[in-house]
Short mmCIF file of C-alpha atoms in Angstrom, two decimals:
data_model
loop_
_atom_site.label_atom_id
_atom_site.label_comp_id
_atom_site.label_asym_id
_atom_site.label_seq_id
_atom_site.Cartn_x
_atom_site.Cartn_y
_atom_site.Cartn_z
CA MET A 1 88.28 126.74 106.60
CA GLN A 2 90.48 124.41 104.58
CA LEU A 3 94.15 124.71 103.68
CA LEU A 4 95.75 122.87 100.76
CA TRP A 5 99.47 122.32 101.32
CA LEU A 6 101.20 121.61 98.01
CA ARG A 7 104.59 119.91 97.83
CA ASN A 8 105.50 118.19 94.56
CA ASP A 9 101.97 118.26 93.15
CA LEU A 10 102.21 121.70 91.56
CA ARG A 11 99.38 121.63 89.02
CA LEU A 12 95.62 122.00 88.57
CA HIS A 13 94.87 119.12 86.18
CA ASP A 14 94.23 115.66 87.64
CA HIS A 15 94.57 116.97 91.17
CA PRO A 16 92.56 115.16 93.88
CA GLY A 17 93.27 117.88 96.45
CA PHE A 18 91.53 120.57 94.44
CA ARG A 19 88.66 118.17 93.71
CA ILE A 20 88.16 117.51 97.44
CA ALA A 21 88.34 121.23 98.19
CA ALA A 22 85.77 122.03 95.52
CA GLU A 23 83.40 119.33 96.78
CA ARG A 24 83.59 120.68 100.33
CA GLY A 25 82.99 124.23 99.15
CA GLU A 26 84.61 125.82 102.20
CA PRO A 27 86.94 128.85 102.01
CA LEU A 28 90.32 127.68 100.76
CA ALA A 29 93.94 128.73 101.22
CA VAL A 30 96.69 127.21 99.07
CA VAL A 31 100.26 127.24 100.36
CA TYR A 32 103.70 126.07 99.28
CA ILE A 33 106.31 125.85 102.05
CA LEU A 34 109.97 125.74 101.04
CA PRO A 35 111.75 123.81 103.82
CA ASP A 36 114.57 126.08 104.97
CA HIS A 37 116.90 123.16 105.66
CA TRP A 38 116.97 122.44 101.92
CA LEU A 39 119.29 125.44 101.61
CA THR A 40 121.66 124.40 104.42
CA PRO A 41 124.82 122.49 103.37
CA ASP A 42 125.38 119.12 105.02
CA ASN A 43 128.69 117.80 106.35
CA ASN A 44 129.78 117.04 102.79
CA GLY A 45 129.05 120.53 101.50
CA LEU A 46 125.82 119.62 99.71
CA ASN A 47 122.42 121.24 100.03
CA ARG A 48 119.15 120.06 98.52
CA LEU A 49 118.24 123.01 96.32
CA GLY A 50 120.97 124.18 93.97
CA THR A 51 120.60 127.34 91.94
CA ILE A 52 119.36 125.81 88.68
CA LYS A 53 116.98 123.45 90.48
CA ALA A 54 115.61 126.41 92.46
CA ARG A 55 115.12 128.35 89.24
CA PHE A 56 112.99 125.57 87.75
CA LEU A 57 110.93 125.27 90.94
CA ARG A 58 110.43 129.03 91.05
CA ALA A 59 109.15 129.06 87.45
CA THR A 60 106.81 126.18 88.29
CA LEU A 61 105.37 128.08 91.24
CA ILE A 62 104.98 131.27 89.21
CA ASN A 63 102.99 129.38 86.59
CA LEU A 64 100.82 127.78 89.27
CA HIS A 65 100.27 131.18 90.89
CA ARG A 66 99.00 132.58 87.59
CA ASN A 67 96.69 129.63 86.98
CA LEU A 68 95.26 129.81 90.50
CA ASN A 69 94.84 133.55 90.23
CA SER A 70 92.60 133.02 87.20
CA GLU A 71 90.44 130.85 89.47
CA ASN A 72 90.31 133.60 92.12
CA ILE A 73 92.63 131.64 94.43
CA ARG A 74 95.91 133.00 95.76
CA LEU A 75 99.03 130.91 96.27
CA THR A 76 100.95 131.72 99.45
CA LEU A 77 104.69 131.05 99.29
CA ILE A 78 106.68 130.87 102.52
CA SER A 79 109.81 129.19 103.85
CA GLY A 80 110.61 127.52 107.14
CA ASP A 81 109.97 124.25 108.90
CA PRO A 82 106.69 122.91 107.42
CA VAL A 83 105.44 121.50 110.73
CA GLU A 84 106.16 124.70 112.65
CA ARG A 85 104.67 126.97 110.00
CA LEU A 86 101.45 124.97 109.72
CA MET A 87 101.10 124.80 113.50
CA GLU A 88 101.56 128.58 113.74
CA CYS A 89 98.76 129.15 111.28
CA TYR A 90 96.47 126.60 112.94
CA ASP A 91 96.95 128.24 116.35
CA ARG A 92 95.73 131.54 114.90
CA GLU A 93 92.81 130.12 112.95
CA PRO A 94 91.92 126.40 112.88
CA PHE A 95 91.49 124.67 109.52
CA THR A 96 91.29 121.26 107.90
CA LEU A 97 94.49 120.34 106.09
CA LEU A 98 94.54 118.78 102.61
CA THR A 99 97.87 117.45 101.37
CA GLN A 100 99.45 114.72 99.32
CA ALA A 101 100.21 111.36 100.93
CA ALA A 102 103.81 110.93 102.02
CA GLN A 103 106.23 109.64 99.41
CA ALA A 104 109.39 109.56 101.55
CA PRO A 105 110.31 109.14 105.25
CA GLU A 106 110.83 112.87 105.78
CA GLU A 107 107.30 113.59 104.59
CA SER A 108 105.95 110.76 106.73
CA ALA A 109 107.49 112.38 109.80
CA TRP A 110 105.99 115.75 108.86
CA LEU A 111 102.52 114.32 108.39
CA GLN A 112 102.68 112.29 111.59
CA ALA A 113 103.57 115.39 113.62
CA ILE A 114 100.95 117.53 111.90
CA SER A 115 98.07 115.06 111.99
CA ASP A 116 98.44 114.66 115.76
CA LYS A 117 97.03 118.18 116.08
CA ILE A 118 95.50 119.27 112.76
CA PRO A 119 92.63 117.38 111.06
CA THR A 120 94.31 116.08 107.91
CA THR A 121 93.06 114.50 104.69
CA THR A 122 95.63 113.02 102.31
CA TYR A 123 95.32 112.10 98.65
CA GLU A 124 97.42 110.40 95.96
CA ALA A 125 98.78 112.60 93.16
CA MET A 126 102.18 111.19 92.13
CA THR A 127 101.60 107.59 91.08
CA LEU A 128 99.87 105.69 88.31
CA PHE A 129 98.26 103.21 90.67
CA SER A 130 96.38 103.63 93.93
CA PRO A 131 97.28 101.92 97.23
CA GLU A 132 94.20 99.73 96.76
CA GLN A 133 95.42 98.56 93.36
CA MET A 134 98.87 97.83 94.75
CA ALA A 135 97.62 96.04 97.88
CA PRO A 136 98.16 92.50 96.48
CA LEU A 137 101.87 93.32 96.21
CA THR A 138 102.43 95.74 99.07
CA ASN A 139 100.48 93.90 101.77
CA THR A 140 100.13 97.31 103.37
CA GLY A 141 98.99 97.12 106.96
CA HIS A 142 99.76 93.44 107.38
CA ASP A 143 103.53 93.11 107.26
CA ASP A 144 106.33 95.62 107.78
CA SER A 145 108.38 93.85 105.10
CA PRO A 146 105.97 92.58 102.44
CA ALA A 147 107.05 89.19 101.17
CA LEU A 148 105.14 89.65 97.92
CA TRP A 149 106.88 92.84 96.84
CA PRO A 150 108.92 92.15 93.67
CA LYS A 151 112.66 92.35 94.27
CA SER A 152 113.34 93.57 90.72
CA PHE A 153 111.71 95.86 88.22
CA SER A 154 111.27 93.03 85.73
CA ALA A 155 109.28 91.03 88.26
CA PHE A 156 107.22 94.12 89.10
CA ARG A 157 106.45 94.80 85.44
CA ARG A 158 105.39 91.20 84.85
CA GLN A 159 103.05 91.38 87.84
CA ILE A 160 101.51 94.63 86.61
CA GLU A 161 101.16 93.59 82.98
CA SER A 162 100.01 90.00 83.47
CA ARG A 163 98.85 88.76 86.86
CA LEU A 164 97.28 92.00 88.06
CA ALA A 165 96.61 93.57 84.65
CA LEU A 166 96.16 96.88 86.43
CA PRO A 167 94.47 99.67 84.51
CA VAL A 168 95.72 103.22 85.00
CA ALA A 169 92.74 105.30 86.10
CA GLU A 170 91.66 108.17 83.88
CA PRO A 171 92.96 111.54 85.10
CA LEU A 172 90.47 113.67 87.00
CA LYS A 173 88.81 116.49 85.14
CA THR A 174 90.01 119.96 86.11
CA GLN A 175 87.74 121.47 88.72
CA ASN A 176 85.97 124.80 88.71
CA LEU A 177 87.75 126.37 91.66
CA ARG A 178 85.73 129.54 92.10
CA LEU A 179 85.71 129.14 95.86
CA LEU A 180 85.87 131.77 98.55
CA ASP A 181 89.55 132.61 98.88
CA TRP A 182 91.00 132.56 102.39
CA LEU A 183 94.40 134.10 103.02
CA PRO A 184 95.94 132.99 106.32
CA GLY A 185 97.95 135.61 108.17
CA TRP A 186 101.44 134.25 107.59
CA PRO A 187 104.36 136.62 108.17
CA GLY A 188 107.47 136.35 106.04
CA ASN A 189 108.18 135.62 102.40
CA LEU A 190 109.85 132.75 100.65
CA THR A 191 113.60 133.30 100.28
CA TRP A 192 115.28 131.87 97.18
CA PRO A 193 118.93 130.92 96.71
CA ASP A 194 121.04 133.73 95.27
CA ASP A 195 120.88 134.17 91.49
CA CYS A 196 118.24 131.50 90.92
CA VAL A 197 116.36 133.82 88.57
CA TRP A 198 119.18 133.91 86.01
CA PRO A 199 118.97 131.49 83.07
CA PRO A 200 121.74 128.89 82.94
CA HIS A 201 123.86 127.85 80.00
CA GLN A 202 122.44 124.56 78.85
CA GLY A 203 122.06 122.34 75.84
CA PHE A 204 118.29 122.73 75.78
CA SER A 205 115.74 124.95 77.46
CA LEU A 206 112.88 123.73 79.62
CA ASN A 207 110.59 126.19 81.34
CA GLY A 208 109.13 125.10 84.66
CA GLY A 209 105.38 124.91 85.19
CA GLU A 210 102.19 123.07 84.33
CA ASP A 211 101.44 124.99 81.13
CA PRO A 212 104.95 124.55 79.68
CA GLY A 213 104.81 120.86 80.64
CA ILE A 214 101.50 120.29 78.87
CA ARG A 215 102.79 122.15 75.79
CA TRP A 216 106.02 120.12 75.79
CA LEU A 217 104.11 116.83 75.97
CA ALA A 218 101.72 117.91 73.21
CA ASP A 219 104.61 118.83 70.95
CA TYR A 220 106.47 115.61 71.73
CA LEU A 221 103.47 113.42 70.90
CA TRP A 222 101.42 115.34 68.37
CA GLU A 223 103.42 118.07 66.66
CA SER A 224 107.06 117.04 66.30
CA ARG A 225 106.03 113.44 67.06
CA SER A 226 109.45 112.88 68.54
CA ILE A 227 108.09 109.81 70.30
CA GLN A 228 108.60 108.02 66.97
CA HIS A 229 112.32 107.60 67.75
CA TYR A 230 112.20 107.42 71.56
CA LYS A 231 113.54 103.89 72.04
CA THR A 232 116.45 104.41 69.64
CA SER A 233 117.36 107.99 70.58
CA ARG A 234 116.86 107.91 74.37
CA ASN A 235 120.46 106.77 74.96
CA GLN A 236 121.99 109.74 73.15
CA LEU A 237 123.92 112.23 75.24
CA THR A 238 122.93 115.40 73.37
CA GLY A 239 120.07 116.82 71.34
CA LEU A 240 116.84 118.71 71.85
CA LYS A 241 114.41 115.78 71.84
CA TYR A 242 116.58 112.69 72.02
CA SER A 243 114.57 111.92 75.19
CA SER A 244 111.08 112.88 76.28
CA HIS A 245 112.37 115.37 78.92
CA LEU A 246 109.13 114.83 80.82
CA SER A 247 110.91 113.94 84.06
CA PRO A 248 111.25 117.51 85.44
CA TYR A 249 107.51 118.08 85.06
CA LEU A 250 106.69 114.71 86.62
CA ALA A 251 109.14 115.25 89.49
CA TRP A 252 107.49 118.51 90.61
CA GLY A 253 103.99 117.29 89.82
CA ALA A 254 103.49 119.87 87.07
CA LEU A 255 102.41 116.93 84.92
CA SER A 256 100.29 114.09 86.24
CA PRO A 257 101.70 110.63 85.43
CA LYS A 258 98.16 109.45 84.70
CA TYR A 259 97.68 112.30 82.23
CA VAL A 260 100.94 111.41 80.47
CA TRP A 261 100.04 107.70 80.40
CA HIS A 262 96.64 108.32 78.84
CA GLN A 263 98.05 110.79 76.32
CA ILE A 264 100.41 108.04 75.17
CA LEU A 265 97.47 105.61 74.91
CA LYS A 266 95.60 108.23 72.89
CA TYR A 267 98.60 108.53 70.59
CA GLU A 268 98.66 104.75 70.17
CA ARG A 269 94.97 104.68 69.27
CA GLU A 270 95.57 107.25 66.54
CA PHE A 271 98.93 106.17 65.14
CA GLY A 272 99.30 102.61 66.40
CA SER A 273 101.36 101.08 69.17
CA ASP A 274 105.05 100.38 68.56
CA GLU A 275 108.26 99.82 70.50
CA HIS A 276 108.73 103.57 71.02
CA SER A 277 105.38 104.29 72.63
CA TYR A 278 105.61 101.09 74.66
CA TRP A 279 109.06 102.04 75.89
CA LEU A 280 107.90 105.45 77.08
CA ARG A 281 105.18 103.78 79.15
CA TYR A 282 107.79 101.24 80.26
CA GLU A 283 109.85 104.10 81.74
CA LEU A 284 106.77 105.34 83.61
CA LEU A 285 106.51 101.88 85.15
CA TRP A 286 110.16 102.13 86.28
CA ARG A 287 109.24 105.36 88.02
CA GLU A 288 106.25 103.63 89.62
CA TYR A 289 108.39 100.75 90.87
CA PHE A 290 110.84 103.07 92.61
CA HIS A 291 108.02 105.08 94.18
CA TRP A 292 106.35 102.08 95.77
CA THR A 293 109.67 100.54 96.81
CA LEU A 294 110.52 103.77 98.64
CA ARG A 295 107.16 103.81 100.39
CA LEU A 296 107.60 100.27 101.62
CA ALA A 297 111.30 100.46 102.47
CA GLY A 298 111.25 103.82 104.23
CA ASP A 299 114.66 104.72 105.66
CA ARG A 300 116.12 101.41 104.49
CA PHE A 301 115.92 102.82 100.96
CA PHE A 302 118.67 105.32 101.79
CA GLY A 303 120.87 103.45 104.24
CA GLN A 304 122.75 105.50 106.82
CA ARG A 305 122.37 109.22 106.15
CA GLU A 306 125.71 110.38 107.59
CA VAL A 307 128.14 109.24 104.91
CA PRO A 308 131.88 109.36 105.69
CA ILE A 309 134.19 110.30 102.81
CA ALA A 310 137.03 107.82 102.41
CA HIS A 311 138.80 109.73 99.61
CA GLN A 312 138.36 113.45 100.22
CA GLU A 313 140.54 114.52 97.29
CA ARG A 314 138.55 112.32 94.90
CA TRP A 315 135.28 113.70 96.20
CA GLN A 316 136.50 117.26 95.76
CA ALA A 317 137.62 116.49 92.20
CA TRP A 318 134.17 115.09 91.43
CA CYS A 319 132.35 118.13 92.84
CA GLU A 320 134.53 120.48 90.77
CA ALA A 321 134.42 118.44 87.52
CA ARG A 322 138.16 117.76 87.82
CA THR A 323 138.22 113.95 87.73
CA GLY A 324 140.38 113.96 84.61
CA ILE A 325 137.86 111.72 82.85
CA PRO A 326 136.42 113.96 80.09
CA MET A 327 133.21 111.95 79.78
CA VAL A 328 132.52 112.39 83.51
CA ASP A 329 133.75 115.98 83.76
CA ALA A 330 131.52 117.00 80.85
CA GLY A 331 128.56 115.36 82.58
CA ILE A 332 129.24 117.19 85.84
CA GLN A 333 129.57 120.49 83.98
CA GLU A 334 126.25 119.89 82.23
CA LEU A 335 124.55 118.91 85.48
CA LYS A 336 125.77 121.97 87.38
CA GLN A 337 125.03 124.41 84.56
CA SER A 338 121.75 123.02 83.20
CA GLY A 339 120.29 120.84 85.95
CA PHE A 340 119.90 117.93 83.55
CA VAL A 341 121.94 115.00 82.22
CA SER A 342 120.83 112.17 79.93
CA ASN A 343 119.91 108.93 81.66
CA ARG A 344 122.69 107.07 79.86
CA LEU A 345 125.31 109.51 81.11
CA ARG A 346 123.87 109.46 84.63
CA GLN A 347 124.46 105.71 84.73
CA ASN A 348 128.04 106.08 83.51
CA MET A 349 128.77 108.86 85.99
CA ALA A 350 127.32 106.79 88.82
CA SER A 351 129.34 103.75 87.82
CA TYR A 352 132.55 105.80 87.79
CA LEU A 353 131.92 107.35 91.21
CA ILE A 354 131.01 104.04 92.83
CA HIS A 355 133.26 101.49 91.16
CA THR A 356 136.31 103.52 90.06
CA LEU A 357 136.53 106.43 92.50
CA GLU A 358 135.30 104.01 95.20
CA LEU A 359 133.14 106.65 96.83
CA ASP A 360 129.90 105.88 98.65
CA TRP A 361 126.95 105.80 96.27
CA ARG A 362 124.93 108.02 98.60
CA LEU A 363 127.38 110.88 98.02
CA GLY A 364 126.61 110.73 94.31
CA ALA A 365 122.88 110.52 94.93
CA ALA A 366 123.02 113.57 97.21
CA PHE A 367 125.10 115.48 94.64
CA PHE A 368 122.48 114.76 91.98
CA GLU A 369 119.73 115.74 94.44
CA GLN A 370 121.26 119.20 94.81
CA HIS A 371 121.44 119.92 91.09
CA LEU A 372 118.83 117.94 89.12
CA ILE A 373 115.74 119.86 88.01
CA ASP A 374 114.03 116.48 87.74
CA PHE A 375 115.10 115.27 91.17
CA ASP A 376 112.69 112.68 92.50
CA PRO A 377 113.76 110.92 95.71
CA ALA A 378 112.52 107.51 94.63
CA SER A 379 113.93 107.54 91.10
CA ASN A 380 117.21 109.27 91.91
CA TRP A 381 118.17 107.26 94.97
CA GLY A 382 116.71 104.10 93.46
CA ASN A 383 118.83 104.39 90.31
CA TRP A 384 122.01 105.09 92.29
CA ALA A 385 121.32 102.09 94.52
CA TYR A 386 120.75 99.99 91.40
CA ILE A 387 124.18 100.89 89.99
CA ALA A 388 125.70 100.14 93.40
CA GLY A 389 124.02 96.74 93.44
CA ILE A 390 121.91 97.60 96.47
CA HIS A 391 118.29 96.63 97.07
CA GLY A 392 116.75 98.96 99.63
CA MET A 393 113.99 96.55 100.63
CA THR A 394 116.33 93.94 102.02
CA SER A 395 119.17 95.78 103.69
CA SER A 396 119.00 97.81 106.87
CA ASP A 397 122.49 99.07 106.02
CA ALA A 398 122.49 99.93 102.33
CA GLY A 399 126.26 99.70 102.16
CA ALA A 400 126.39 96.14 103.43
CA GLU A 401 125.33 94.12 100.42
CA GLN A 402 127.66 92.86 97.74
CA MET A 403 127.87 95.03 94.64
CA HIS A 404 126.83 93.33 91.42
CA GLN A 405 129.58 93.56 88.83
CA ASP A 406 127.11 93.65 85.94
CA HIS A 407 126.25 97.19 87.04
CA VAL A 408 129.79 98.37 86.31
CA PHE A 409 129.82 100.39 83.10
CA ASP A 410 132.72 100.39 80.63
CA LEU A 411 132.85 104.14 80.02
CA ASN A 412 135.13 103.93 76.98
CA TRP A 413 132.86 101.38 75.32
CA GLN A 414 129.80 103.45 76.25
CA LEU A 415 131.37 106.60 74.78
CA GLU A 416 132.17 104.83 71.52
CA GLN A 417 128.68 103.35 71.40
CA TYR A 418 126.60 106.43 72.21
CA ASP A 419 128.71 109.49 71.36
CA PRO A 420 131.54 108.50 68.99
CA ALA A 421 131.62 112.02 67.51
CA LEU A 422 132.24 113.41 71.02
CA LYS A 423 129.43 115.95 70.63
CA HIS A 424 128.76 116.01 74.35
CA ILE A 425 132.39 116.42 75.41
CA LYS A 426 132.92 119.15 72.81
CA MET A 427 129.82 120.99 74.03
CA TRP A 428 130.80 121.05 77.71
CA LEU A 429 134.60 120.87 77.43
CA PRO A 430 135.25 122.95 74.31
CA GLN A 431 138.99 123.00 75.01
CA LEU A 432 139.01 119.33 73.94
CA GLY A 433 137.21 120.03 70.67
CA ASP A 434 140.09 118.97 68.39
CA LEU A 435 140.63 115.56 69.95
CA THR A 436 139.63 112.20 68.53
CA LEU A 437 137.69 109.41 70.20
CA LYS A 438 140.85 107.30 70.50
CA GLN A 439 142.73 110.14 72.20
CA ILE A 440 139.94 110.58 74.76
CA GLN A 441 139.75 106.84 75.40
CA SER A 442 143.52 106.54 75.85
CA HIS A 443 143.56 109.46 78.28
CA GLN A 444 140.67 108.03 80.30
CA GLN A 445 142.60 104.76 80.66
CA GLY A 446 145.73 106.69 81.66
CA SER A 447 147.78 105.13 78.86
CA SER A 448 148.40 108.26 76.78
CA LEU A 449 147.56 111.52 78.51
CA ILE A 450 146.17 114.60 76.79
CA PRO A 451 148.53 117.59 77.09
CA ASN A 452 147.13 120.46 79.15
CA TYR A 453 144.25 118.42 80.57
CA LEU A 454 143.83 116.99 84.03
CA LYS A 455 145.40 113.64 84.77
CA PRO A 456 142.72 111.12 85.83
CA VAL A 457 142.40 110.89 89.60
CA ALA A 458 141.39 107.28 88.95
CA SER A 459 141.91 105.85 85.47
CA LEU A 460 139.49 103.52 83.76
CA PRO A 461 140.53 99.87 83.51
CA ALA A 462 141.68 98.69 80.10
CA SER A 463 138.78 97.44 77.98
#
């Protein structure tokens, strides 16, 4: 018997786990375990699976269930502690476990506990490059703190593009999975957060799942060809296809990064390479850099996990979109109602929380983790650390290093640069629809307040 435990590799295409299972030919069970602690609020009132995020995950699992069902394989969905649930099943009927290699310290702890008792085979499904390809930089197995690992993304990209010239392997062909189905006797069903089935109000609509992800990518590259304006439009705050919106599908593994990479190369072969197609692959390399940094840094990537709140009233205002900064409040409203915010606005929101509200960056990262449909531990926490001026590879206490002032964003300048018509603020704060850019900027600096709107809890410095 073999059991395939899926986590954030929720697809059939380019999936090494299904390939291994098909090659072995043994009866197969496929399971997704929702960790129950994801739904439990921490000391700061945050959990790890907000309603909109849960809705996207649920849709992704439903799509996977349908695709597996067509291959005569059932998907078992349960909740609980992953280690305990797998041990319970193994005690009833032994099996060989197939699962993705650990991406984060929590997963490493799970796999360590499980592999002590259950025969386990791991595979790579979330990165462009294999551990063997990355070995010259990671020094894996030789040094707990690899001296060769690039301390910046730019250095990493140069290594990949020049010295190593690493090719991205072709995605695996989808397997014929007509195996003997094995359904382990697991009691209990997966319990979802309340109301996660209801559609949110949002500026665009993304359906979770492998099939919707493949269709979205095909439209982006081949039908609407929205990639043609990616580099120039990606910093917008609103619009249907101002960005690729591939990140939710990559985060849950509904799309393989290798598949996306090679589809972009295919596009370049047909229409030619330009700054837009290069920049989309460039962003995939950013994702890769954060993933490998997290693997090497482990817990150092996050710093201390119990984060004290120095300014409780400021934190509460942030959580409730009551900071009095319309640009930030609109972003928080969008995040909580849609599960998505543009990358440009994420950076501005992070800068405000860290450098103006003077709250710990890990609070912001955890807040995003609760709500983002494209939450990815490496990319989310890595980007927050970047804005805070922290490098997780070099600090055992992520709050100890000096912040870099060049990561402080001028929100008024950013608003004028990327949304001078205030489309985003008017969408999410319609009560401010009649105001001008100058009125918003003056209010955010605290120099001339808007009547009947919240006073800033911390005003922006004068530009």
